[in-house]
Coordinates of C-alpha atoms in Angstrom, one line a residue:
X24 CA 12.0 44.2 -35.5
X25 CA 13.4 40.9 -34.5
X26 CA 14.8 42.4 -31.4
X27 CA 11.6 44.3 -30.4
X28 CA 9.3 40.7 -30.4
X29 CA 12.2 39.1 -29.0
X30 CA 12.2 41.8 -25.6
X31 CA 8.3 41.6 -25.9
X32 CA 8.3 37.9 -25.7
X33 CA 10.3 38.4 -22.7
X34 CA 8.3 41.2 -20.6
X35 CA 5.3 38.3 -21.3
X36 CA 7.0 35.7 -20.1
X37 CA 8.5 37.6 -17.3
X38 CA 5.2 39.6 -16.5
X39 CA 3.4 35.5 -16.5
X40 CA 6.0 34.4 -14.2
X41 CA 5.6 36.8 -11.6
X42 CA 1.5 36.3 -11.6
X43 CA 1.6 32.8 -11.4
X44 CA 3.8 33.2 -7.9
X45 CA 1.7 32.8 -5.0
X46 CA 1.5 35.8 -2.6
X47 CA 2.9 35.3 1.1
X48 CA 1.4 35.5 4.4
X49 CA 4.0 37.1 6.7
X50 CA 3.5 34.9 10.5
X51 CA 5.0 35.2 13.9
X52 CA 5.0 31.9 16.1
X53 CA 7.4 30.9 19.2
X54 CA 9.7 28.1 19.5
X55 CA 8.0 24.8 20.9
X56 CA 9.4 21.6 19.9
X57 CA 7.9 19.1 18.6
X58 CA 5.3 21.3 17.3
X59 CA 7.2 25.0 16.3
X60 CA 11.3 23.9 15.5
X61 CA 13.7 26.5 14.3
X62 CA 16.3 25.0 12.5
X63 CA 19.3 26.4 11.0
X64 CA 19.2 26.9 6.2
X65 CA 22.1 26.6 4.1
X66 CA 22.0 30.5 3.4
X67 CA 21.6 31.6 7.0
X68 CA 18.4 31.8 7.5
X69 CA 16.1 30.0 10.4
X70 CA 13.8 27.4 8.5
X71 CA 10.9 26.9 11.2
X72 CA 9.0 23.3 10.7
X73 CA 7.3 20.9 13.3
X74 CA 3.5 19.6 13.4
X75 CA 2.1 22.9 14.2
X76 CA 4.3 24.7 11.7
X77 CA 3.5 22.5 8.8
X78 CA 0.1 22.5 9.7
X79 CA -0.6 26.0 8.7
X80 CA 1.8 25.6 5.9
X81 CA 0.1 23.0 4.6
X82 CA -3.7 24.7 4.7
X83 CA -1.6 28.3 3.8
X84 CA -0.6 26.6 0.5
X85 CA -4.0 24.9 -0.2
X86 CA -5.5 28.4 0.2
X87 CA -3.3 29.5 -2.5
X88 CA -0.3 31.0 -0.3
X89 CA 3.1 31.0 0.6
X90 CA 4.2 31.6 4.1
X91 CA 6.8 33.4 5.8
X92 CA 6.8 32.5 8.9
X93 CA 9.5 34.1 11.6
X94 CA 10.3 33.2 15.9
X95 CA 9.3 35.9 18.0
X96 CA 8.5 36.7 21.8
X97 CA 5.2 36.9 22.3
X98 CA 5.0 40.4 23.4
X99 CA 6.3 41.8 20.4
X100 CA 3.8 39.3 18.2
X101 CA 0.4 40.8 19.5
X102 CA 2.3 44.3 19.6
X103 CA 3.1 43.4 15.4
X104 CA -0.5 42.2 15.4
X105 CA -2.5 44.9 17.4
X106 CA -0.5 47.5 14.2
X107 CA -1.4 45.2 11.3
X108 CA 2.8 45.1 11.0
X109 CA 2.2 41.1 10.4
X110 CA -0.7 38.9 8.7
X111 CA -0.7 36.5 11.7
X112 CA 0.8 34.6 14.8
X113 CA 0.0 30.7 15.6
X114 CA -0.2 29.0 17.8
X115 CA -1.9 30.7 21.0
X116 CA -4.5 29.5 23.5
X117 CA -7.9 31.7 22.6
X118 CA -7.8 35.5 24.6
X119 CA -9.9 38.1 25.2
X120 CA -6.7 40.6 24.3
X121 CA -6.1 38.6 21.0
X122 CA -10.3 38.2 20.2
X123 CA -10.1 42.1 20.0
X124 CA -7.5 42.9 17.9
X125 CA -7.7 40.3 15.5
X126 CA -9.7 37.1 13.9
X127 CA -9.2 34.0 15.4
X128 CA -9.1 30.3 12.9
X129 CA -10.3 27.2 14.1
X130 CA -7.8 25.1 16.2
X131 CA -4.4 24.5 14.2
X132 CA -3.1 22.3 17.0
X133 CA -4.3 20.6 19.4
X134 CA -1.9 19.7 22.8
X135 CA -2.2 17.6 26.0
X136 CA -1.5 19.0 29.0
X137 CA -0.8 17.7 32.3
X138 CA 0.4 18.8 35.3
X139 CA 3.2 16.4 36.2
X140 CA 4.4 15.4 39.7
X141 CA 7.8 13.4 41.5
X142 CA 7.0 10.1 42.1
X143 CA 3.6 8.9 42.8
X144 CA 2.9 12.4 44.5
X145 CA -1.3 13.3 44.0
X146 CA -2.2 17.1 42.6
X147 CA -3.4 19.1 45.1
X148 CA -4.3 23.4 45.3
X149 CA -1.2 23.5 47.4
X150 CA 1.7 22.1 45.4
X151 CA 4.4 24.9 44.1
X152 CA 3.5 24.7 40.4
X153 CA 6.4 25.7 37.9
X154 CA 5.6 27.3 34.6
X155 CA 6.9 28.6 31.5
X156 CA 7.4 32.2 31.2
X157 CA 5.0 34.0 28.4
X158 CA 3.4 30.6 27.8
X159 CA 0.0 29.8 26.8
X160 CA 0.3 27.4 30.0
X161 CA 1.2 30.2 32.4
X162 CA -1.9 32.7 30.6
X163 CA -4.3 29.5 31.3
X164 CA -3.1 29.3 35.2
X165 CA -3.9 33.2 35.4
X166 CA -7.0 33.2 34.2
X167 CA -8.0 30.4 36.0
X168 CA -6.5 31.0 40.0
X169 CA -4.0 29.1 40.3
X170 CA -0.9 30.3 42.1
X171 CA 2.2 30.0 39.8
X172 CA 5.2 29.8 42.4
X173 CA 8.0 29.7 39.6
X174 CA 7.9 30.9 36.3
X175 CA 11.3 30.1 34.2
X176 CA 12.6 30.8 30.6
X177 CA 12.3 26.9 29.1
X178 CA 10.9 23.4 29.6
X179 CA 14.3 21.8 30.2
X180 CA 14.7 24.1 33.3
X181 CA 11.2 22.8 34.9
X182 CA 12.2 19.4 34.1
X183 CA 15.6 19.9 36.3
X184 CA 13.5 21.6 39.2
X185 CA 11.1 19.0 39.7
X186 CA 14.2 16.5 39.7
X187 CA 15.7 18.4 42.5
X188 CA 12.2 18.9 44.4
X189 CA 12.2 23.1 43.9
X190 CA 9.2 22.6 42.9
X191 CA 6.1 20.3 43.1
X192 CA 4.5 20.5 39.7
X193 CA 5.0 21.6 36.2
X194 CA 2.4 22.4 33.5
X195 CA 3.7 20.7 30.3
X196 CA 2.4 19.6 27.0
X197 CA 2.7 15.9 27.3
X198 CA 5.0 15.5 23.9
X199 CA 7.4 18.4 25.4
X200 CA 7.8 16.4 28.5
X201 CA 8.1 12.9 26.8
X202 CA 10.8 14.7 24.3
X203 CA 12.8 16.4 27.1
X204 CA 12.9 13.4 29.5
X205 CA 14.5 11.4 26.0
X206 CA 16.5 13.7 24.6
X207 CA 18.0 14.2 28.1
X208 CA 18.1 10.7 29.4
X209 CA 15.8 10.9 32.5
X210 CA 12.9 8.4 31.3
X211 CA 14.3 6.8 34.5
X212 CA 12.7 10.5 36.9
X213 CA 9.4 8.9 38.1
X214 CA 6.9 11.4 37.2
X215 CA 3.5 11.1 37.5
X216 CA 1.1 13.1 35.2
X217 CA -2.3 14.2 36.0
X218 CA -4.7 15.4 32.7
X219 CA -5.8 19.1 32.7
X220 CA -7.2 19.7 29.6
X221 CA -6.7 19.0 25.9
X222 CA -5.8 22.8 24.4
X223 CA -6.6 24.0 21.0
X224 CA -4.4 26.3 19.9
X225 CA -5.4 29.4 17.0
X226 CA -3.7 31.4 14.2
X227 CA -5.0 34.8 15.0
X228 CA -5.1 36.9 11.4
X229 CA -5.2 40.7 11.5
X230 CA -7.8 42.5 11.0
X231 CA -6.2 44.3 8.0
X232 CA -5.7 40.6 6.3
X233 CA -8.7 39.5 6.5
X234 CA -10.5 42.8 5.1
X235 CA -8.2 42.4 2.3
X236 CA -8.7 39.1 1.6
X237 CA -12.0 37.9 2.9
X238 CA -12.6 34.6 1.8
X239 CA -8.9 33.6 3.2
X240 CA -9.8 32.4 6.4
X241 CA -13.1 30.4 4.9
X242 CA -10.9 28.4 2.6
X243 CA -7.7 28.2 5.5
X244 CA -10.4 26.3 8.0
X245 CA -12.2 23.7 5.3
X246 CA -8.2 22.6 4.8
X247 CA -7.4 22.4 8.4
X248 CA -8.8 18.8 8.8
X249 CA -6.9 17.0 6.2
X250 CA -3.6 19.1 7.0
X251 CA -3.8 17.6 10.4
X252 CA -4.6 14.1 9.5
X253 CA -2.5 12.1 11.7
X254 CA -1.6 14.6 14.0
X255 CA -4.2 14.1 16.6
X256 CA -3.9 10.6 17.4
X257 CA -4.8 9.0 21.0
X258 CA -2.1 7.5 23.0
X259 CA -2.7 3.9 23.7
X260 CA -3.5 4.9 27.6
X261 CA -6.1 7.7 26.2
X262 CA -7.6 4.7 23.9
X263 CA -8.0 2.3 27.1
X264 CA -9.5 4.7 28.8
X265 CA -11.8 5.6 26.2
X266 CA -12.5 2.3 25.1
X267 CA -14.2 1.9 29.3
X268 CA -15.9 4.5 29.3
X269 CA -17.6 3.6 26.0
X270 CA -18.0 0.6 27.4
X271 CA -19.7 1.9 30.3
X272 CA -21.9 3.7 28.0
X273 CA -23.4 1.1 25.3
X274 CA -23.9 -1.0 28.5
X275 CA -26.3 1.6 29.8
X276 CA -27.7 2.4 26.9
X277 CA -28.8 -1.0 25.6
X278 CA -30.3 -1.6 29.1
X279 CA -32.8 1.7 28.5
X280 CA -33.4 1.0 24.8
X281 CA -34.6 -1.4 22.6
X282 CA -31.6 -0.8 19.8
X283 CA -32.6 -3.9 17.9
X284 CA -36.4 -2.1 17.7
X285 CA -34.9 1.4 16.7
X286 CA -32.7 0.1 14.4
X287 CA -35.8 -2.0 12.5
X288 CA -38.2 0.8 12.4
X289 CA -35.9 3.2 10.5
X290 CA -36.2 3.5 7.2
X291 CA -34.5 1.2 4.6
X292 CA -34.0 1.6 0.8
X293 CA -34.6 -1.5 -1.5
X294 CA -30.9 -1.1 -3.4
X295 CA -27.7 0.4 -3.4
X296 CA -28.3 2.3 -6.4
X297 CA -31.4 4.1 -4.0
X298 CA -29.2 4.6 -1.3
X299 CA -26.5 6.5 -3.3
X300 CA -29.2 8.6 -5.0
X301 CA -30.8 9.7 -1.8
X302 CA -27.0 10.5 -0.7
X303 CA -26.1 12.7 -3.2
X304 CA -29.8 14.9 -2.8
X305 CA -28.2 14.7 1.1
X306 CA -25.3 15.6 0.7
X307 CA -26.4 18.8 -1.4
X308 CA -29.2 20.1 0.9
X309 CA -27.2 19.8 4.5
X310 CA -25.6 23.1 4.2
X311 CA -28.3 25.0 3.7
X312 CA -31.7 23.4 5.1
X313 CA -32.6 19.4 6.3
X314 CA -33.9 16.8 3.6
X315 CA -37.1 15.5 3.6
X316 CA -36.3 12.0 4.5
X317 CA -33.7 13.4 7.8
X318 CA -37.1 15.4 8.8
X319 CA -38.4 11.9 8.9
X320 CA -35.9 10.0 10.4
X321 CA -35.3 13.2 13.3
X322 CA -39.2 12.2 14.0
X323 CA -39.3 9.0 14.8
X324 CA -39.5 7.8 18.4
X325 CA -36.0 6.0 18.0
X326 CA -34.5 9.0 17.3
X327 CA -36.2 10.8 19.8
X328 CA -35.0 8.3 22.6
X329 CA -31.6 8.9 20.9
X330 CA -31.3 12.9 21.6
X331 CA -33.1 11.8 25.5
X332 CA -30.1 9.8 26.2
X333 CA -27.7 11.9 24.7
X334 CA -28.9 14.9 26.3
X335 CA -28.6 12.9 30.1
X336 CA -24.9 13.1 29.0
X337 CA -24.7 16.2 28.3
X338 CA -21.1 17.9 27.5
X339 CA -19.9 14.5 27.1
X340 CA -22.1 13.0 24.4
X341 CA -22.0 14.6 21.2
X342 CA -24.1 13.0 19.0
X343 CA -25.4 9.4 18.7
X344 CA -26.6 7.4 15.1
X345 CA -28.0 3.6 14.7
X346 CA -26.5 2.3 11.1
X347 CA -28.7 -1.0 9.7
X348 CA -26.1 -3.3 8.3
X349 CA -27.1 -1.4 4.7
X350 CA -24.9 1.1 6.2
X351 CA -27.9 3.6 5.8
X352 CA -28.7 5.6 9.0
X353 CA -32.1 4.1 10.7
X354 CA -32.3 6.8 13.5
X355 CA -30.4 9.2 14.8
X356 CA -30.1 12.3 17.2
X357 CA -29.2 15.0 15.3
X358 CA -28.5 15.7 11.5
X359 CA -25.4 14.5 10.0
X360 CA -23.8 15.3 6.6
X361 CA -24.4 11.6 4.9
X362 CA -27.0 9.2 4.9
X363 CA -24.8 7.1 3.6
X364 CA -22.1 5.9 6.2
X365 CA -20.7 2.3 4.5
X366 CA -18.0 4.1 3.2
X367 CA -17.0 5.2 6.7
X368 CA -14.3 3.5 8.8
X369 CA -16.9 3.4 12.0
X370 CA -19.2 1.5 10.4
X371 CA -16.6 -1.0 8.3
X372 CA -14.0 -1.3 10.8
X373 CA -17.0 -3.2 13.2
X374 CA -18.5 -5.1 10.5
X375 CA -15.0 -6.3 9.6
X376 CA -14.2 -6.9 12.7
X377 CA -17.7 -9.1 13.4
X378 CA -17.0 -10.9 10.7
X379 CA -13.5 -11.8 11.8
X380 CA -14.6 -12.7 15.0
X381 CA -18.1 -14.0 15.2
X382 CA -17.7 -15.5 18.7
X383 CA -15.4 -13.5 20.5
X384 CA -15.6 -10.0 21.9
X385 CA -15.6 -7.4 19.6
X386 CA -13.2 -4.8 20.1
X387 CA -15.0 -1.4 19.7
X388 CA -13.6 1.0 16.7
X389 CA -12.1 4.1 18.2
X390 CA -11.7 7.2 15.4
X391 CA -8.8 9.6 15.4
X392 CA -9.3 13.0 17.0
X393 CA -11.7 15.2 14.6
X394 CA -12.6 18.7 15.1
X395 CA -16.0 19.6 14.6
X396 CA -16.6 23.1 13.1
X397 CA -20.4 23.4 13.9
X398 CA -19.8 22.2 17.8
X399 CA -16.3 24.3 17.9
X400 CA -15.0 20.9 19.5
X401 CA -12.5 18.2 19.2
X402 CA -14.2 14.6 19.7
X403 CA -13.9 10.7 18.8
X404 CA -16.3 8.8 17.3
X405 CA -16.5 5.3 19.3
X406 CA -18.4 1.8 17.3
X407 CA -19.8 -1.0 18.5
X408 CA -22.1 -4.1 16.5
X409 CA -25.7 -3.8 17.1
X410 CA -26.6 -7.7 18.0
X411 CA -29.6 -9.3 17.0
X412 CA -31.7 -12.3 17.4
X413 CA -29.4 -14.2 20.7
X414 CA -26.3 -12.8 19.5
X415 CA -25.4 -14.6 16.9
X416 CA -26.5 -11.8 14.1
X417 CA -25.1 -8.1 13.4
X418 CA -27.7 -5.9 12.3
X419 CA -26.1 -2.6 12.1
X420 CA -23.8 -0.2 14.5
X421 CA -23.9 1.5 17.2
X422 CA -21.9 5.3 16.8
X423 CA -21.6 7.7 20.0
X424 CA -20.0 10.8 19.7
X425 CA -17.4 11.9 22.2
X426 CA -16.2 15.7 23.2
X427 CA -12.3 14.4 23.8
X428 CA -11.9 16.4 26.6
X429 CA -14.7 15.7 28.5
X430 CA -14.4 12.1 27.7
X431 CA -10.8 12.2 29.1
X432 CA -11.8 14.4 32.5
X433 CA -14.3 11.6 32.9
X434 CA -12.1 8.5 32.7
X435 CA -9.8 10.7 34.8
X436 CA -12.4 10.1 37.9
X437 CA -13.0 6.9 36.8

């Protein structure tokens, strides 16, 4: 008897440990440092890590997953994918192939890319442009015309070409290039590098995945923001540049409208216990239809002029919001998901920053990279003090909105 509840006891505990493991989602990537690294395990095996890697890991796990995730051409990935032989493969520039075969996640990574040049030598259609082999670089030169005259087998080998002239140009992630030209000593090669585009990268799932488990890739995106927390930051040339052009752009638009007049008509709630009420109703209703008081606040002519002068900007603008110094939204140009934005770092950052310096210029507050779901887009959120009276007074914050790359491509011809 003793022995029978003792071997029952044990098919329980046996039987509890094996539910309570998490089941594993079986991906394909390709080697890409610093972003994909294969690097050799105790046991053998290839543990594969970097930004990009841990990324999905990260959201994977918070989904309620394990991963397995194995290096692989790229060939033999879709081939894998097209036969429902693997869940997924991360991280590939968006395709019309890959859109057909399988369901694409928002952006897991987000890269740089340049086309970099010898010495102070300008881009032009004509250079010899040097590529990775099977990259998502040499799919995006395809598709878009250009003529690739060398295609090789790793970034180190375009590196060494454009040092011996064979070739003009090379398409590069900027971190691959700033990582080969240390690890192999040449920070001294005078390149020049010329912004193409910033380039989301996907995890495409298979179609058998995700009728199996449906509400995977819901729960996998929400994540995706907090797993890449710190991943997307601007490089302190990208943050000058952006910091002109938003420049630029409060200039103009505090010569076309009255922000002081906007900012005084909006609504404003008598105490903070108001304000964090009408919040939380906010908060609520967003996802599924517009509160009374955003209706409101959409309406007013402020808001109005808002959307006019966003819309002048078009592709580059993304949204625009007046804050009073309640840190309550008094107009804005199109709904956001709090009322509420004192809690936010582009509303603190510039009243700290006014309070700290009351006679000097303010520096602007520039926000790390963010993806928006609902605009499928990466942008920054640039802040600036909203001056009353003869300057002396701060009576709320200024927010724009800007679509990275856009933003970038313009400071480019700037």
């Amino acid at each position: 008897m003793n022995l029978r509840l003792a071997l029952s006891l044990t098919t329980i505990l046996y039987s509890t440990v094996c539910q309570a493991q998490p089941p594993t989602l079986n991906l394909y990537t390709f080697e890409s440092p610093p972003y994909q690294v294969a690097s050799q395990e105790k046991g053998g095996g290839n543990r594969i890590s970097g930004e990009t890697a841990d990324t999905v890991v990260c959201a994977a796990n918070r989904a309620g997953w394990a991963t397995r995730i194995r290096i692989t051409p790229q060939n033999r990935a879709i081939h894998s994918l097209e036969r429902n032989m693997i869940d997924g493969y991360f991280a590939i520039d968006p395709s019309a192939e890959l859109d057909n075969i399988a369901r694409r996640s928002d952006p897991v990574a987000l890269e740089k890319w340049y086309f970099f040049t010898g010495g102070n030598k300008a881009f032009t259609d004509n250079l010899r442009i040097g590529v990775v082999a099977g990259s998502n670089e040499e799919a995006w030169l395809e598709a878009n015309g250009y003529a690739i005259f060398l295609s090789v087998s790793s970034p180190s080998q375009l590196l060494a070409l454009l040092k011996r002239g064979r070739i003009d140009t090379a398409l590069m992630d900027e971190r691959v290039m700033n990582r080969l030209r240390y690890e192999n000593d040449s920070e001294a090669t005078e390149l020049t590098a010329h912004f193409v585009r910033y380039a989301p990268l996907y995890l495409y799932l298979s179609e058998a995945f995700v009728s199996d488990y449906p509400d995977f890739l819901g729960t996998f995106n929400r994540t995706l923001n907090s797993c890449m927390a710190g991943q997307l930051a601007l490089s302190k040339e990208e943050t000058r540049r952006i910091t002109e052009l938003s420049g630029r752009l409060f200039k103009e638009m505090n010569s076309v409208l009255d922000i002081n007049q906007i900012i005084e008509a909006g609504p404003r709630q008598e105490s903070f216990t108001d304000v964090m009420t009408i919040d939380s109703q906010w908060q609520a209703l967003v996802p599924v239809t517009t509160p009374d008081l955003a209706e409101r606040i959409l309406a007013l002519p402020g808001s109005r002029a808002l959307l006019a002068w966003q819309e002048s900007h078009r592709g580059l603008v993304t949204e625009v919001m007046l804050i009073n110094d309640m840190g309550t939204l008094a107009a804005m140009s199109q709904l956001t998901s709090d009322y509420w934005q004192g809690d936010e770092p582009k509303f603190q950052r510039v009243m700290e920053n006014t309070s700290a310096n009351p006679d000097a210029n303010r520096p602007l507050y520039v926000s790390p990279i963010r993806y928006d779901t609902s605009a499928a887009r990466f942008q920054v959120t640039v802040s600036t003090p909203s001056l009353a009276g003869n300057g002396d007074r701060t009576n709320g914050v200024i927010v724009i909105g800007l679509s990275i790359e856009e933003a970038l491509s313009d400071a480019e011809r700037h």
